[in-house]
mmCIF file of C-alpha atoms and ligand atoms in Angstrom:
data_model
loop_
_atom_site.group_PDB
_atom_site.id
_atom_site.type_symbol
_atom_site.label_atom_id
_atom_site.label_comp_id
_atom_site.label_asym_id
_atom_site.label_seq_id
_atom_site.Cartn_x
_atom_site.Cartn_y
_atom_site.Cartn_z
ATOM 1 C CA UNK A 14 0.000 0.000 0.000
ATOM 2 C CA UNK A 15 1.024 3.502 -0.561
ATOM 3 C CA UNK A 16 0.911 5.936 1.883
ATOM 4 C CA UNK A 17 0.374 10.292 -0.049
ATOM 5 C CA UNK A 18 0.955 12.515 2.565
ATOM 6 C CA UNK A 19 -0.866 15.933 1.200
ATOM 7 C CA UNK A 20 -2.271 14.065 -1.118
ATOM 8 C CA UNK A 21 -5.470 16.524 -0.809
ATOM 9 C CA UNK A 22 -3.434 19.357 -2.311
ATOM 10 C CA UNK A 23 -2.558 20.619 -5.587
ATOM 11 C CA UNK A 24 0.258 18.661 -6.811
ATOM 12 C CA UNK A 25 -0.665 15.585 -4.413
ATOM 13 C CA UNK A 26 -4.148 14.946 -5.978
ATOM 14 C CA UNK A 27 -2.802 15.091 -9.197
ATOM 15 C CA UNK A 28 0.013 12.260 -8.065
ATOM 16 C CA UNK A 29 -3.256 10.218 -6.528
ATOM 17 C CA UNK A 30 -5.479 10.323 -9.577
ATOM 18 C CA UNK A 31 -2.841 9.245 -12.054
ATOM 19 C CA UNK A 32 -1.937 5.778 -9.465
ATOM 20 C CA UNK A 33 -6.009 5.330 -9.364
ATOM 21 C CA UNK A 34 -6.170 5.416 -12.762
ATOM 22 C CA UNK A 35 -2.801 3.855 -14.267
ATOM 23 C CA UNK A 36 -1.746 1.547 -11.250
ATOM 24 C CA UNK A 37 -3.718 -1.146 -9.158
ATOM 25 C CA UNK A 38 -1.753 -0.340 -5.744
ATOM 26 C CA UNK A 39 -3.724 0.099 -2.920
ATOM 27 C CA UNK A 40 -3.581 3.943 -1.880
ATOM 28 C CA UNK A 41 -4.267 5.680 1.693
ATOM 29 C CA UNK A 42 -4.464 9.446 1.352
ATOM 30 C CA UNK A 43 -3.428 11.356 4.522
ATOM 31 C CA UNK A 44 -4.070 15.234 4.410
ATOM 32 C CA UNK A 45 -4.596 17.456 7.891
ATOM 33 C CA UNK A 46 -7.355 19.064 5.375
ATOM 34 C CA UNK A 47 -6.069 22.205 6.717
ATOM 35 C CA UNK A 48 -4.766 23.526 2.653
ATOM 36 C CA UNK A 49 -6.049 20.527 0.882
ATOM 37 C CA UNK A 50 -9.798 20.052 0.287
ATOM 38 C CA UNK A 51 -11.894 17.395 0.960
ATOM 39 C CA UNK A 52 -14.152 17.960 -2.323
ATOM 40 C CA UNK A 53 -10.719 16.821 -4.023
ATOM 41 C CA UNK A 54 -10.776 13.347 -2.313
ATOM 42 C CA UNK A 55 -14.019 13.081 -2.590
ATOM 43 C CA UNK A 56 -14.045 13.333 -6.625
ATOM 44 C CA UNK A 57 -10.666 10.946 -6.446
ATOM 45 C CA UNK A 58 -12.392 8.367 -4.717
ATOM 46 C CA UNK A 59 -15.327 8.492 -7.477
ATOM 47 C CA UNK A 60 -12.656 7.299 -9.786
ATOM 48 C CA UNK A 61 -11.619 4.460 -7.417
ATOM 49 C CA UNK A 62 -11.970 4.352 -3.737
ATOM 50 C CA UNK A 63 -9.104 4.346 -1.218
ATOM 51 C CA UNK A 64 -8.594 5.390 2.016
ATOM 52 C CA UNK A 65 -8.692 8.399 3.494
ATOM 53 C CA UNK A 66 -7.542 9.792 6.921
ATOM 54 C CA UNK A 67 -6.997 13.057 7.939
ATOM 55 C CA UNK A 68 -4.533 13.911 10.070
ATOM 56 C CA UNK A 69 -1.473 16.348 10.558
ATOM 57 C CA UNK A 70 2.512 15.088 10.883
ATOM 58 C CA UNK A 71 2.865 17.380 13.682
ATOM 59 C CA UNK A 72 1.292 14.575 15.802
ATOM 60 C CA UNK A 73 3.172 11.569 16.104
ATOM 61 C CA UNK A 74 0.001 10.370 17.808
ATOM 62 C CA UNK A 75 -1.798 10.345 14.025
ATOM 63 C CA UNK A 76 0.899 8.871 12.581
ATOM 64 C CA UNK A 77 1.814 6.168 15.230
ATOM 65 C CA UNK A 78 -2.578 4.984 14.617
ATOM 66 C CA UNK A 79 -1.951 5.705 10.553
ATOM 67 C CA UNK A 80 0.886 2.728 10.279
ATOM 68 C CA UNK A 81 -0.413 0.912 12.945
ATOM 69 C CA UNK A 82 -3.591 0.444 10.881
ATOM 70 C CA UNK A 83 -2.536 0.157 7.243
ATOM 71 C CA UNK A 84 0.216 -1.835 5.468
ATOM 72 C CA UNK A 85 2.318 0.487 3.838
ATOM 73 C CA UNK A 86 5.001 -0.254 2.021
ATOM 74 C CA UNK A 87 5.748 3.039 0.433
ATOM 75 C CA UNK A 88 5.329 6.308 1.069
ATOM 76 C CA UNK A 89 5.219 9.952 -0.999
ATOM 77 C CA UNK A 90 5.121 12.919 0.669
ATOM 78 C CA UNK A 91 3.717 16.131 -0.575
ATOM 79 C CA UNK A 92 2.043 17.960 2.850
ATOM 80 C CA UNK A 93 3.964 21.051 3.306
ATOM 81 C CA UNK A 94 3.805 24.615 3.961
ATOM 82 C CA UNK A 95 4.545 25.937 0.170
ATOM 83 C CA UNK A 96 4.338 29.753 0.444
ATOM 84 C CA UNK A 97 8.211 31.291 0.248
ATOM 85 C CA UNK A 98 7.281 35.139 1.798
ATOM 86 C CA UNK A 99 5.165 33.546 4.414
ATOM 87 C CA UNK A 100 8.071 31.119 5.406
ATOM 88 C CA UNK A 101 10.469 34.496 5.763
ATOM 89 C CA UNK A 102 7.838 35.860 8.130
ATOM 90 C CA UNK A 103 7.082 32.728 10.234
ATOM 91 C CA UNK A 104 9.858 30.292 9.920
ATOM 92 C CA UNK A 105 8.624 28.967 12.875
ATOM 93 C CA UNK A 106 5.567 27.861 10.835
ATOM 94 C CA UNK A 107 7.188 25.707 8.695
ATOM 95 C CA UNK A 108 10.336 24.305 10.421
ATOM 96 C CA UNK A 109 7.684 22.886 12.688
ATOM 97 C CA UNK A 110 5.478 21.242 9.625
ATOM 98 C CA UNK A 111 7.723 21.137 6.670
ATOM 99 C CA UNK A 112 11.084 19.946 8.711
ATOM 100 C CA UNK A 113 9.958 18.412 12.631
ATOM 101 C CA UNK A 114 6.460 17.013 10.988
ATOM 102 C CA UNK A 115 9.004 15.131 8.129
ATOM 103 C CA UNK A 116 10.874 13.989 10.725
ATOM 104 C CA UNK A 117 7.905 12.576 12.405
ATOM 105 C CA UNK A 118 7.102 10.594 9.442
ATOM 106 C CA UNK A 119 10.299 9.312 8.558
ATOM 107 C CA UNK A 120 10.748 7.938 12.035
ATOM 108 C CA UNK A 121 7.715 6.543 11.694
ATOM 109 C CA UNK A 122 8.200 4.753 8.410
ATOM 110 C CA UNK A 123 11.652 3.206 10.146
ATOM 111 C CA UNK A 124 10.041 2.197 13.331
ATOM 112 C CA UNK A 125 7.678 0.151 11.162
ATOM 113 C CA UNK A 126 10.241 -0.894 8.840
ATOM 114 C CA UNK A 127 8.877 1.244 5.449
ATOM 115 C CA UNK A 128 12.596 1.843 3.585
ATOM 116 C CA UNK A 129 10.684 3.342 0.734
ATOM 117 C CA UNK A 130 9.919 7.351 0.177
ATOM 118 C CA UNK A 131 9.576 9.647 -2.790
ATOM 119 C CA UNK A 132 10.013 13.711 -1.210
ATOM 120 C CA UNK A 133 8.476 16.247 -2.982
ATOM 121 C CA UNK A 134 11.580 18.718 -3.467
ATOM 122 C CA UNK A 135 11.989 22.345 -5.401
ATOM 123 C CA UNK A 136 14.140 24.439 -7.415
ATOM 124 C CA UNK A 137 13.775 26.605 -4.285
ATOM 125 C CA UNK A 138 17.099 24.314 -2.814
ATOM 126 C CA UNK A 139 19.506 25.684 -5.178
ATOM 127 C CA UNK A 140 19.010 29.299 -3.654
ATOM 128 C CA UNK A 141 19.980 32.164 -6.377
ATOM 129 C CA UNK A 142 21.513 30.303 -9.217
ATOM 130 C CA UNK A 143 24.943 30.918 -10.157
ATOM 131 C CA UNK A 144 24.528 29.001 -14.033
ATOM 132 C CA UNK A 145 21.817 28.038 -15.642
ATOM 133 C CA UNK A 146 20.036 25.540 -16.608
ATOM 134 C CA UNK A 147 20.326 24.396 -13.420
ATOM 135 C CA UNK A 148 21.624 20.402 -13.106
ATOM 136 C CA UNK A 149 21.678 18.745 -9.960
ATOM 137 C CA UNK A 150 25.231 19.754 -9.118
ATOM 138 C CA UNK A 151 24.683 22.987 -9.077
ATOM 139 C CA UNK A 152 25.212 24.505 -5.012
ATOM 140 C CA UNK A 153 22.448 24.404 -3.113
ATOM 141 C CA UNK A 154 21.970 27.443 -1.031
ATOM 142 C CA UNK A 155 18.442 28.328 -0.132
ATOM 143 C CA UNK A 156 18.141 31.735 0.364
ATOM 144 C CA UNK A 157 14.459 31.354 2.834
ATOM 145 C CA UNK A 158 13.332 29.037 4.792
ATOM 146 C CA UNK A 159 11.263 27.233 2.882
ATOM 147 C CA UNK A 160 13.772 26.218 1.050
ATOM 148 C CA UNK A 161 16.522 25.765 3.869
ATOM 149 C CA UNK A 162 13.445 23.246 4.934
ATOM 150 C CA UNK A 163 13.423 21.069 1.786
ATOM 151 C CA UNK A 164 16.795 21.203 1.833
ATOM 152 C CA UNK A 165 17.467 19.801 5.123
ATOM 153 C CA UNK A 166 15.188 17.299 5.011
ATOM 154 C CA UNK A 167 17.037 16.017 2.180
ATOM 155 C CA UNK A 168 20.093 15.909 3.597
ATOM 156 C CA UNK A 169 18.412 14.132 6.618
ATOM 157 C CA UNK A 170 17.229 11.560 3.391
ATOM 158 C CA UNK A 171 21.392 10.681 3.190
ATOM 159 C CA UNK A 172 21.905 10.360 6.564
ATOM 160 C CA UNK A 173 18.900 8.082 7.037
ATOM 161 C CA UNK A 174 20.085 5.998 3.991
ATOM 162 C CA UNK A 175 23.304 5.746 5.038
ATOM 163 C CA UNK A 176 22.155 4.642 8.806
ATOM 164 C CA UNK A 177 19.210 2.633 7.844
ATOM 165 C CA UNK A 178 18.722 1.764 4.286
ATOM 166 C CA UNK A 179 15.961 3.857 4.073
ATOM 167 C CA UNK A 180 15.882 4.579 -0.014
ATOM 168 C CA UNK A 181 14.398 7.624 -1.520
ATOM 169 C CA UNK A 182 13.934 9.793 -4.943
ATOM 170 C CA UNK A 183 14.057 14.052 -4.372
ATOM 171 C CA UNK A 184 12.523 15.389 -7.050
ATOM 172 C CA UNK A 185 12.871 18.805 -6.928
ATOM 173 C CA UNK A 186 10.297 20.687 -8.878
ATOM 174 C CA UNK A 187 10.808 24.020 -11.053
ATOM 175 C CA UNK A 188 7.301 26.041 -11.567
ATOM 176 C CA UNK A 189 4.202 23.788 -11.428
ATOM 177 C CA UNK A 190 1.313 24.502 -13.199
ATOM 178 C CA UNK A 191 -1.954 23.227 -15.096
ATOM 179 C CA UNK A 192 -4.927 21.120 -13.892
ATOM 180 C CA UNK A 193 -6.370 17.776 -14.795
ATOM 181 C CA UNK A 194 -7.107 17.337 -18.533
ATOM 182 C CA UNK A 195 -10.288 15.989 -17.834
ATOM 183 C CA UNK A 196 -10.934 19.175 -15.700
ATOM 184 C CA UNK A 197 -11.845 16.969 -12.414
ATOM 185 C CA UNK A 198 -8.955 18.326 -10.051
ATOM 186 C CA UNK A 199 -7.118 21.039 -10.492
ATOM 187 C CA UNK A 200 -4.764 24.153 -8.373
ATOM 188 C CA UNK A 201 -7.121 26.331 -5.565
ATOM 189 C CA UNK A 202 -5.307 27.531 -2.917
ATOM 190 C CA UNK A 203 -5.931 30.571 -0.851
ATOM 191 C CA UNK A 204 -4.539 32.933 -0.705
ATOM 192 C CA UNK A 205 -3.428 32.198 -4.467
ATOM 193 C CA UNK A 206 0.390 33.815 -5.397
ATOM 194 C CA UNK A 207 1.288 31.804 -8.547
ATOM 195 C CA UNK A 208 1.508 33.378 -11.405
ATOM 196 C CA UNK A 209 -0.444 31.260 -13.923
ATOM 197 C CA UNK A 210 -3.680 30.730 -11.533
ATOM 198 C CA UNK A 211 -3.164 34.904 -11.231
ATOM 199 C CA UNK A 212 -3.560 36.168 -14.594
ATOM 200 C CA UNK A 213 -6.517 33.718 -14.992
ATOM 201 C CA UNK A 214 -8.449 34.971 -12.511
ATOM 202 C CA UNK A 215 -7.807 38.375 -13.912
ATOM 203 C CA UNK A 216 -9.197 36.749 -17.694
ATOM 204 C CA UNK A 217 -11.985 35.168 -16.039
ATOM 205 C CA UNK A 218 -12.684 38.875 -14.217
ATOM 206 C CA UNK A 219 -12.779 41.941 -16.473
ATOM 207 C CA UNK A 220 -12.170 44.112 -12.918
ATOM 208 C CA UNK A 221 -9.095 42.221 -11.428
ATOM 209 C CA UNK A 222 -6.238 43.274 -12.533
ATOM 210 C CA UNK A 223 -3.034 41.422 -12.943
ATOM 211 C CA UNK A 224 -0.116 42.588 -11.013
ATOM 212 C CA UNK A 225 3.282 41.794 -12.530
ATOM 213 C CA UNK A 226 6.263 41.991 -10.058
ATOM 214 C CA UNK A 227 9.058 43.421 -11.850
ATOM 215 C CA UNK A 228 9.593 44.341 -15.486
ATOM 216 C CA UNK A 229 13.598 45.185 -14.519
ATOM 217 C CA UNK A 230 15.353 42.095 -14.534
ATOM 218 C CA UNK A 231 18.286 41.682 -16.939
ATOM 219 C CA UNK A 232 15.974 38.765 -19.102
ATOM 220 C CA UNK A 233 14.796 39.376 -22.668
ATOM 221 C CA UNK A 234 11.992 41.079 -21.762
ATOM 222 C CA UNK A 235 12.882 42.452 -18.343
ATOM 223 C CA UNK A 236 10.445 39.970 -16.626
ATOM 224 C CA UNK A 237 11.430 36.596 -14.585
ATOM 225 C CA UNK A 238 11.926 33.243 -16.528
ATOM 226 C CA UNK A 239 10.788 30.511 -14.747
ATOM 227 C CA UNK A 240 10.315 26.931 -16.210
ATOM 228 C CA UNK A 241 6.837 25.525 -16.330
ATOM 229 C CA UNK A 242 6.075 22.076 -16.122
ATOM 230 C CA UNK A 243 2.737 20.604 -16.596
ATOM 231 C CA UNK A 244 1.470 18.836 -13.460
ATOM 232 C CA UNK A 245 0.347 15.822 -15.910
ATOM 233 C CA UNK A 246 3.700 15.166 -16.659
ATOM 234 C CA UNK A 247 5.084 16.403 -12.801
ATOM 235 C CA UNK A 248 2.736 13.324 -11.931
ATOM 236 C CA UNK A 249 4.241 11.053 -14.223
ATOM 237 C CA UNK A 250 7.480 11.623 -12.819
ATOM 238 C CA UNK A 251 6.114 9.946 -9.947
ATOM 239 C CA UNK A 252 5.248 6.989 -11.122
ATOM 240 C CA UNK A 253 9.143 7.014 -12.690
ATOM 241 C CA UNK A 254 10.412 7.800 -9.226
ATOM 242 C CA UNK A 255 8.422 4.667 -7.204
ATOM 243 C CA UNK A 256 8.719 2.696 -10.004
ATOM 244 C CA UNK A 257 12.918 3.134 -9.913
ATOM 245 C CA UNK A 258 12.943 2.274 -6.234
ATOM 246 C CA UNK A 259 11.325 -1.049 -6.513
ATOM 247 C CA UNK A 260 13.460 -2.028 -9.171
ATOM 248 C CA UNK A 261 16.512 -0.138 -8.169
ATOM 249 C CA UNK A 262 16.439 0.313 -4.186
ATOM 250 C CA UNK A 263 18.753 3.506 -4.875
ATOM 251 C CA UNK A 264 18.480 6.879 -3.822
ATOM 252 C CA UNK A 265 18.809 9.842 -5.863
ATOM 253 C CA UNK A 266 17.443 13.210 -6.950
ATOM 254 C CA UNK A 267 16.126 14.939 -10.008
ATOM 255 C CA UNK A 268 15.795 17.780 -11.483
ATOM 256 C CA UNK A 269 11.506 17.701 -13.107
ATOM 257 C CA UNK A 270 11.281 20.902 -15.554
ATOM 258 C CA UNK A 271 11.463 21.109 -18.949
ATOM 259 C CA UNK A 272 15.041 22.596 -20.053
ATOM 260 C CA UNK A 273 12.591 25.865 -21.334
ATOM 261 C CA UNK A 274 12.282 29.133 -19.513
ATOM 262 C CA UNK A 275 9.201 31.542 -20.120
ATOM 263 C CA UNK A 276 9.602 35.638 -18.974
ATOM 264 C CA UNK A 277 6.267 36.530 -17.138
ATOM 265 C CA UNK A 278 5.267 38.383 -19.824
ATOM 266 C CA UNK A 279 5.408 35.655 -21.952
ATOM 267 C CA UNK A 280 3.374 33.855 -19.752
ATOM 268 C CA UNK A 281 0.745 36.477 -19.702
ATOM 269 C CA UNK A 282 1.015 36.307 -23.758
ATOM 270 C CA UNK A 283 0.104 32.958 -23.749
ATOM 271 C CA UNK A 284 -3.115 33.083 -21.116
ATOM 272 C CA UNK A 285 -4.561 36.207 -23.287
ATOM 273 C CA UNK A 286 -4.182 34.061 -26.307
ATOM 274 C CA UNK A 287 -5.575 30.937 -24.804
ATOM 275 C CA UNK A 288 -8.053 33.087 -23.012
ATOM 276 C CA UNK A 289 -8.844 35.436 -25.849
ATOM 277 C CA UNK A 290 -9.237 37.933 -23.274
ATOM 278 C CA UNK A 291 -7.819 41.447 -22.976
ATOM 279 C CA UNK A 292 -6.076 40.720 -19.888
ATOM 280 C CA UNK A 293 -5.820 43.858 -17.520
ATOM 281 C CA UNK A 294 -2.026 44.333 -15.904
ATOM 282 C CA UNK A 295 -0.015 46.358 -13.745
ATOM 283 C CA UNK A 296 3.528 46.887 -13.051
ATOM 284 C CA UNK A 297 4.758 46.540 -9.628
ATOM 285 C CA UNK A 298 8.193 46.615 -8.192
ATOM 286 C CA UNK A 299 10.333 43.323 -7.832
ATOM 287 C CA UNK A 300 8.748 40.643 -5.200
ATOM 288 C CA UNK A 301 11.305 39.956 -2.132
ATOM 289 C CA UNK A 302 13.397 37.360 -2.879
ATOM 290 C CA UNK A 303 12.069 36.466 -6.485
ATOM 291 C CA UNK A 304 15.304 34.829 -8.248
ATOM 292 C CA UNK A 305 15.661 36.125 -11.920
ATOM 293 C CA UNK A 306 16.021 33.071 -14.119
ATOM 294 C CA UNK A 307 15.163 29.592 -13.126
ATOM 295 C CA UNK A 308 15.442 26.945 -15.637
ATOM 296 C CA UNK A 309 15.638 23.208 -15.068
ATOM 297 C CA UNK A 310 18.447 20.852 -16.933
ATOM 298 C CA UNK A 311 16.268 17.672 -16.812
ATOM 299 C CA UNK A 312 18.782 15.408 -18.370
ATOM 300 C CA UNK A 313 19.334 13.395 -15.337
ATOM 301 C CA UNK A 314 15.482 12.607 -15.077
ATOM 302 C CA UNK A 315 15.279 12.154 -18.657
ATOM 303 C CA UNK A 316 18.268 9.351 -18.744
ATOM 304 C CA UNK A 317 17.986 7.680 -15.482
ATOM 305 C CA UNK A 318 14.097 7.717 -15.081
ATOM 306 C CA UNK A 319 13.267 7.553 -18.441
ATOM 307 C CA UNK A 320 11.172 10.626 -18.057
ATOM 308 C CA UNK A 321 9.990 13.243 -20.407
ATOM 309 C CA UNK A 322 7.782 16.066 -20.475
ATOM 310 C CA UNK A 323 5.598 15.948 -23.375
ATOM 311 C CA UNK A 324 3.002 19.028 -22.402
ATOM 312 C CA UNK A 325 3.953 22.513 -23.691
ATOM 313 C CA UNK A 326 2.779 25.791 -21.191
ATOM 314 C CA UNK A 327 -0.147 26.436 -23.629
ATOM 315 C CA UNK A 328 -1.203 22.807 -22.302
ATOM 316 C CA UNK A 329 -0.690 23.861 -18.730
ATOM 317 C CA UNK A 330 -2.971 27.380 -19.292
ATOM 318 C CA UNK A 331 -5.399 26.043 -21.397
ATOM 319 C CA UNK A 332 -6.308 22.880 -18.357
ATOM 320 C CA UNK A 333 -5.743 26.051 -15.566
ATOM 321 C CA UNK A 334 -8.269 28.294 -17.412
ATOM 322 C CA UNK A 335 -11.151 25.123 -17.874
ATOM 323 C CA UNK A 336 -10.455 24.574 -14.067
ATOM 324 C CA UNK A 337 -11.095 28.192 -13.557
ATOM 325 C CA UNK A 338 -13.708 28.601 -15.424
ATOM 326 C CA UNK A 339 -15.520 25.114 -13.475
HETATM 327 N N1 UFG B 413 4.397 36.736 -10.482
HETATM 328 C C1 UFG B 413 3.795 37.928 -10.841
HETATM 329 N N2 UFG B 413 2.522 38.156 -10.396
HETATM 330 C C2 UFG B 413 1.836 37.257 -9.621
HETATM 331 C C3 UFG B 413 2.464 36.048 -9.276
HETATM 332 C C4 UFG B 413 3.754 35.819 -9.714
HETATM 333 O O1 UFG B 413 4.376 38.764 -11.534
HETATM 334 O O2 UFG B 413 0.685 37.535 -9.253
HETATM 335 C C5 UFG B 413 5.759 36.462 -10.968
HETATM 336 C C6 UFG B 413 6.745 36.276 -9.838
HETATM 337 O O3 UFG B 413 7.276 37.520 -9.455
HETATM 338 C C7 UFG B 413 7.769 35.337 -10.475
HETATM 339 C C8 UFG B 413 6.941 34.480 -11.440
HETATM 340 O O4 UFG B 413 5.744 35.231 -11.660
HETATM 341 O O5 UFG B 413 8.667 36.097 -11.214
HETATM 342 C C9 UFG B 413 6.583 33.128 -10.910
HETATM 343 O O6 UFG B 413 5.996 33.281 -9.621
HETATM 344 P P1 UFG B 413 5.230 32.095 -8.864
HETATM 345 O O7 UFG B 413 4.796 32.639 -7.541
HETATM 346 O O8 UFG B 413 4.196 31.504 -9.742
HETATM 347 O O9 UFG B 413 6.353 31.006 -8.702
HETATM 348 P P2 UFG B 413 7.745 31.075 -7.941
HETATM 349 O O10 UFG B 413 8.804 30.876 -8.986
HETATM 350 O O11 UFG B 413 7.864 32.244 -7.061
HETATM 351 O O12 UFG B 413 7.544 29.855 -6.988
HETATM 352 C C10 UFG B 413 7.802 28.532 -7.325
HETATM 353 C C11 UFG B 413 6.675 27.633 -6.845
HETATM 354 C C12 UFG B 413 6.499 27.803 -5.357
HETATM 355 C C13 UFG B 413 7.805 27.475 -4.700
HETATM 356 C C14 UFG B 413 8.909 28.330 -5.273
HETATM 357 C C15 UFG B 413 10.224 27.982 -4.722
HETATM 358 O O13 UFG B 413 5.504 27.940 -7.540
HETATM 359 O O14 UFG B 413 5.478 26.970 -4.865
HETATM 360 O O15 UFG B 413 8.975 28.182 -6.684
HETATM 361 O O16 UFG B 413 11.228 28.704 -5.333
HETATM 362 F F1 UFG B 413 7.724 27.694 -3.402
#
């Protein structure tokens, strides 16, 4: 059985509905419900039931009852805090969920002899980047604490290995966007910062304006480039990842992006096309701590996972804007 953390989120629903649909494992969702919703479970489980139980990793107590009661064999974890500002303003916030609730679970997992875990990682590790595209070389400095979290929970992954055997896959994600193609899931949180999920709420709403952060960055167009992978392909990556530690039993980390970089503004081209909406926008100064360029070199993924994205950003908009729209 499979143990999701967060698997009532964004990204973590996404994971879930592509192992109802393409696997036969047995899944148990776990999700404190307190950013993940339970109208997303509830629509998974019309595609094929699981279990659910909600509970948080802060409380050993939930997860001591969670492997007591279910076999798992495997685990991927998604439930963390995700926000970068709010993780500069309360770091206490997510060292306690994102780092001591980890903890919790992987001592968990070893005290009931689970040596199996995929960790939701991000770009955010590498800090400012010094080359890019980045590989998975490249010096990993996080510059806030959400990404000192990730970080250090994947150097806890080594140590843990090295002690105990316990085997896992990082995959550290670049920008994240799109919903389900079939429109049945897709991204809602609140309060809302990315950028794709942004400018379509501003098409979908002739009075909300867009606001861009930054048109002054040395890029071709003086906006950010980030690299946007479709969460259809993010999940597949998952099913790579589990699929290499059952046949490999090796730990490792990847780079999942797609080698491409978009500006913002480019971005915002593409939603007014896909949209056909005039798009209202304003230009704001830079966001705190917003790195310039991030780009992904996927290679690694690509060769050892046999891994590919195949979905282009107009993919990613066009499912956002249906999910929108529903
Ligand atoms: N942006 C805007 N306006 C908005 C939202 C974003 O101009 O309303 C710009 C940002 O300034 C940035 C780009 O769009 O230049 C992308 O911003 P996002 O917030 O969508 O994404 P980030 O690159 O900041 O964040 C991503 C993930 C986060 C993760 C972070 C770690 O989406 O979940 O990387 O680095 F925490």
């Amino acid at each position: 059985m499979i143990l999701i953390t967060g698997g009532a989120g964004y990204i973590g629903s996404h994971v879930t509905l592509k192992l109802l649909e393409e696997s036969n494992q047995k899944i148990i969702v776990f999700d404190s419900l307190e950013n993940g919703h339970i109208s997303t479970v509830e629509k998974l489980k019309s595609v094929r039931d699981f279990d659910f139980v909600k509970g948080d990793l802060k409380n050993p107590n939930d997860l001591e009852v969670l492997f007591q009661n279910f076999d798992i064999d495997s685990v991927i974890h998604f439930a963390a805090y995700i926000r970068v500002e709010e993780s500069v303003q309360n770091p206490r916030k997510y060292y306690s969920n994102n780092l001591v609730g980890t903890i919790n679970l992987l001592n968990k997992m070893l005290d009931y002899s689970v040596k199996k875990i995929v960790f939701s990682s991000t770009a955010a590790v590498y800090g400012e980047p010094k080359y890019v595209p980045i590989d998975e070389n490249h010096p990993k400095q996080p510059i806030n604490p959400y990404g000192k979290t990730k970080f250090m929970v994947e150097e806890i992954l080594d140590d843990y290995d090295k002690a105990y055997g316990l085997k896992s896959i990082r995959l550290r994600y670049f920008n994240v966007a799109g919903a389900d193609s079939k429109n049945r899931i897709g991204e809602s949180h609140d309060p809302e910062t990315h950028l794709i999920p942004n400018i379509l709420a501003s098409a979908a709403n002739s009075e909300k304006v867009f606001n861009l952060f930054g048109n002054d960055y040395a890029t071709r167009d003086g906006t950010c480039v980030r690299d946007y992978v479709n969460i259809e392909d993010l999940a597949s990556a998952h099913i790579s990842a589990l699929k290499y530690l059952d046949k490999e039993n090796k730990s490792d980390c990847f780079n999942i992006g797609t080698k491409n970089g978009n500006t913002v503004k480019e971005v915002f081209g593409v939603c007014e096309k896909v949209t056909s909406k005039k798009i209202k926008i304003r230009v704001n100064p830079r966001r705190d701590g917003d790195p310039e360029s991030l780009v992904a070199d996927n290679t690694k993924a690509e060769k050892v996972l046999n891994w590919k994205s195949s979905m282009t950003l107009n993919d990613s908009v066009r499912t956002a804007y249906n999910w929108i729209k529903k």
